PDB file of C-alpha atoms in Angstrom:
ATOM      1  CA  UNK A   1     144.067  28.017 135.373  1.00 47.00           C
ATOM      2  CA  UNK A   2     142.251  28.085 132.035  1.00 48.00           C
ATOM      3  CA  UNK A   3     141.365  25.018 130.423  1.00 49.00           C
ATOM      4  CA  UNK A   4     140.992  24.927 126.615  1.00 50.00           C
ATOM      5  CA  UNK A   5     139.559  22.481 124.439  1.00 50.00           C
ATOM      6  CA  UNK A   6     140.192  21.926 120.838  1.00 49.00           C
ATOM      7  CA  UNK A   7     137.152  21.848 118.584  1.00 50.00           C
ATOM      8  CA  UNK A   8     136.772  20.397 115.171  1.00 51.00           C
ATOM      9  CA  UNK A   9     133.570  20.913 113.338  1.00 54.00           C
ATOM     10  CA  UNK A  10     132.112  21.996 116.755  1.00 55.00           C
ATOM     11  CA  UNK A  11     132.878  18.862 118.174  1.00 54.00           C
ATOM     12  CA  UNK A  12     134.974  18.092 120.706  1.00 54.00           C
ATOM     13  CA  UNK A  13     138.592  16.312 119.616  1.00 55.00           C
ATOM     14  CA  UNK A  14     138.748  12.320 120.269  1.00 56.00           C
ATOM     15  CA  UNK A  15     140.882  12.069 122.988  1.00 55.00           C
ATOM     16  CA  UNK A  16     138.685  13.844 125.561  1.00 57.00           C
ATOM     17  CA  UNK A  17     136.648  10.929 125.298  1.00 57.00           C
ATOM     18  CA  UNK A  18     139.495   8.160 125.855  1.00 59.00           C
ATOM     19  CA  UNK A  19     140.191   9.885 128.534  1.00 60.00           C
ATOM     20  CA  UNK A  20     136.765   9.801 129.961  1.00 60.00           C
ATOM     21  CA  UNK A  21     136.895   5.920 129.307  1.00 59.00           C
ATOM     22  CA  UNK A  22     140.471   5.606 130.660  1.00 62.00           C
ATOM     23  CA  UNK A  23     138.594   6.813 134.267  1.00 68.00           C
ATOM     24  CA  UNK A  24     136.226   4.009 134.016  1.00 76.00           C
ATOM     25  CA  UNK A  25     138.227   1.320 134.238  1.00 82.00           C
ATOM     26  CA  UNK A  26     139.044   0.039 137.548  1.00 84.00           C
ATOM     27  CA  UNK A  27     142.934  -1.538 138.536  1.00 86.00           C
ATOM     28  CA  UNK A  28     141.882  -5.304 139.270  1.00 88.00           C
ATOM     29  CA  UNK A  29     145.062  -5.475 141.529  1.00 91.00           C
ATOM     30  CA  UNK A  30     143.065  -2.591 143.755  1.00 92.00           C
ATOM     31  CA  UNK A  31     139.278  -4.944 143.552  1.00 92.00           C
ATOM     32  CA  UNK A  32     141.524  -8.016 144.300  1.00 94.00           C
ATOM     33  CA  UNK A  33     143.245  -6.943 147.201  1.00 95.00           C
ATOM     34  CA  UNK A  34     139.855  -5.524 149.088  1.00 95.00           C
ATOM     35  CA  UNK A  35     138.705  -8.979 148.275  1.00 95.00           C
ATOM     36  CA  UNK A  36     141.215 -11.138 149.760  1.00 96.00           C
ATOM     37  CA  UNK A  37     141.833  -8.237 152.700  1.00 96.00           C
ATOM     38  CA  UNK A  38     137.956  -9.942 153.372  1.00 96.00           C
ATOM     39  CA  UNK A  39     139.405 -13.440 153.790  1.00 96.00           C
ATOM     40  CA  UNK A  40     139.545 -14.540 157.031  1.00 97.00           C
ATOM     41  CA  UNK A  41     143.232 -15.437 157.376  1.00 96.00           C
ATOM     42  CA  UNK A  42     143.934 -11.735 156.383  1.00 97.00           C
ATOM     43  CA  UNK A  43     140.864 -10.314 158.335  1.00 97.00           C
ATOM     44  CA  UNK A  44     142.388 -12.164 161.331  1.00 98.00           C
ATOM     45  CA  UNK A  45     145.805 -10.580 160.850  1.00 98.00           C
ATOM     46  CA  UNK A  46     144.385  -7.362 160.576  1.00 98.00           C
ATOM     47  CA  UNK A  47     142.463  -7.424 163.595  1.00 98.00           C
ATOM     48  CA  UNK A  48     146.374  -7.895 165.160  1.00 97.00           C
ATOM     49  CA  UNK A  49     147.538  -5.101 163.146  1.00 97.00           C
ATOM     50  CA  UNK A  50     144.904  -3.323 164.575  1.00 97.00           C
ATOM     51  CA  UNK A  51     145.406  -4.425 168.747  1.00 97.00           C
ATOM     52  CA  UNK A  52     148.670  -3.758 168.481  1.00 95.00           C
ATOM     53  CA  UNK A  53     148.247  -0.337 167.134  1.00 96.00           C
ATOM     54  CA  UNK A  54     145.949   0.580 169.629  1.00 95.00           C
ATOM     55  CA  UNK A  55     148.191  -0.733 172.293  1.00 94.00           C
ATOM     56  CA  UNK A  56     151.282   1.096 171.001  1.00 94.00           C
ATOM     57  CA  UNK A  57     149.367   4.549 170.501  1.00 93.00           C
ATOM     58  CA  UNK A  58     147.706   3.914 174.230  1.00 93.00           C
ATOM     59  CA  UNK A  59     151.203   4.393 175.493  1.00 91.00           C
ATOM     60  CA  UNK A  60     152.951   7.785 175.601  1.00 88.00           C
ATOM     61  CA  UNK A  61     156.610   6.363 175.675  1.00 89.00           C
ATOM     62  CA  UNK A  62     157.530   2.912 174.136  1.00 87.00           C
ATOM     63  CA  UNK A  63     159.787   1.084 172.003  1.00 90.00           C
ATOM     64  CA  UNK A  64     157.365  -1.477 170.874  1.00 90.00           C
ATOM     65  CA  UNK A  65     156.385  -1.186 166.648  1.00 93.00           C
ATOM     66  CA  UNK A  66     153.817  -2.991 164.991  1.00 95.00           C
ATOM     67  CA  UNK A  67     156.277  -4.030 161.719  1.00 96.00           C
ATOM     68  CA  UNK A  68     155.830  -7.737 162.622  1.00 97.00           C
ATOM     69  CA  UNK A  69     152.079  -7.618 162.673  1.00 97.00           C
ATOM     70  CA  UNK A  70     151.998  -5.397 159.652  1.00 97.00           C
ATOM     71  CA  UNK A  71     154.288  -7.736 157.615  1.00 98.00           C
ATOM     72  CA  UNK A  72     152.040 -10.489 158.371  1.00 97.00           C
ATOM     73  CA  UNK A  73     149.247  -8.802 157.252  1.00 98.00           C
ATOM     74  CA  UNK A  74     151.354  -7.640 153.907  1.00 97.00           C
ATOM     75  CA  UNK A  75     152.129 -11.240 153.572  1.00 97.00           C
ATOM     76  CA  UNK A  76     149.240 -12.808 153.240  1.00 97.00           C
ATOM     77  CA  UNK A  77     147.150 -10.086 151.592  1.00 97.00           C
ATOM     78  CA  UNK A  78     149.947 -10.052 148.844  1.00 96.00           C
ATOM     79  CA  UNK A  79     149.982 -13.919 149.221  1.00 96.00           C
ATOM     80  CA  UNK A  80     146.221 -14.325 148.227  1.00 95.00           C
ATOM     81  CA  UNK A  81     146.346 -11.431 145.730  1.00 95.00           C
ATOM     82  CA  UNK A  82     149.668 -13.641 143.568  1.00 93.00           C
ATOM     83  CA  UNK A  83     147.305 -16.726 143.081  1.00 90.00           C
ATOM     84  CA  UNK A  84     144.513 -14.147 141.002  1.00 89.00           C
ATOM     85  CA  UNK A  85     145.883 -11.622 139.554  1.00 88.00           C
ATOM     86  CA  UNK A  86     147.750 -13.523 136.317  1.00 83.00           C
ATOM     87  CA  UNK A  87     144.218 -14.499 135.652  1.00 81.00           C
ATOM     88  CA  UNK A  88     142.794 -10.673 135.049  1.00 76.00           C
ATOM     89  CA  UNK A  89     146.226  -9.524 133.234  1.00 74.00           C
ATOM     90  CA  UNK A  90     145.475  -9.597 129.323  1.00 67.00           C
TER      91      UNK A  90
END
């Protein structure tokens, strides 16, 4: 696939350069949920997550799910993440 770029006065056009800028910019929901996922009500929860998955994928034939462990997790990630994000939206 060919790409082709508009020129004007030998310069490139405007909007290649938003677009450049528009890759900058980071999605605070993404920094915000690494940072709480570093709390240690969430890092605990994970570490269950994680047990549990390891015990379910030891096994070759089981009913047992991790959904209850991975809710938890959800839930408090998405928990810590509601009290700071309104303070990053514009």
């Amino acid at each position: 696939m060919r790409e082709e770029k508009m020129l004007t006065n030998g310069e490139p056009e405007e909007a290649e350069e938003e677009e450049e800028e528009e890759e900058d910019m980071v999605d605070p929901l993404v920094t915000i949920r690494s940072k709480c996922e570093k709390t240690e009500h969430c890092v605990h929860l994970r570490e269950k997550l994680e047990a549990c998955e390891a015990r379910v994928n030891s096994r070759s034939n089981t009913a047992e799910d991790c959904t209850e462990e991975l809710f938890d997790f959800l839930h408090a990630r998405d928990h810590c993440v509601a009290h700071n994000i309104f303070s990053k939206i514009k």
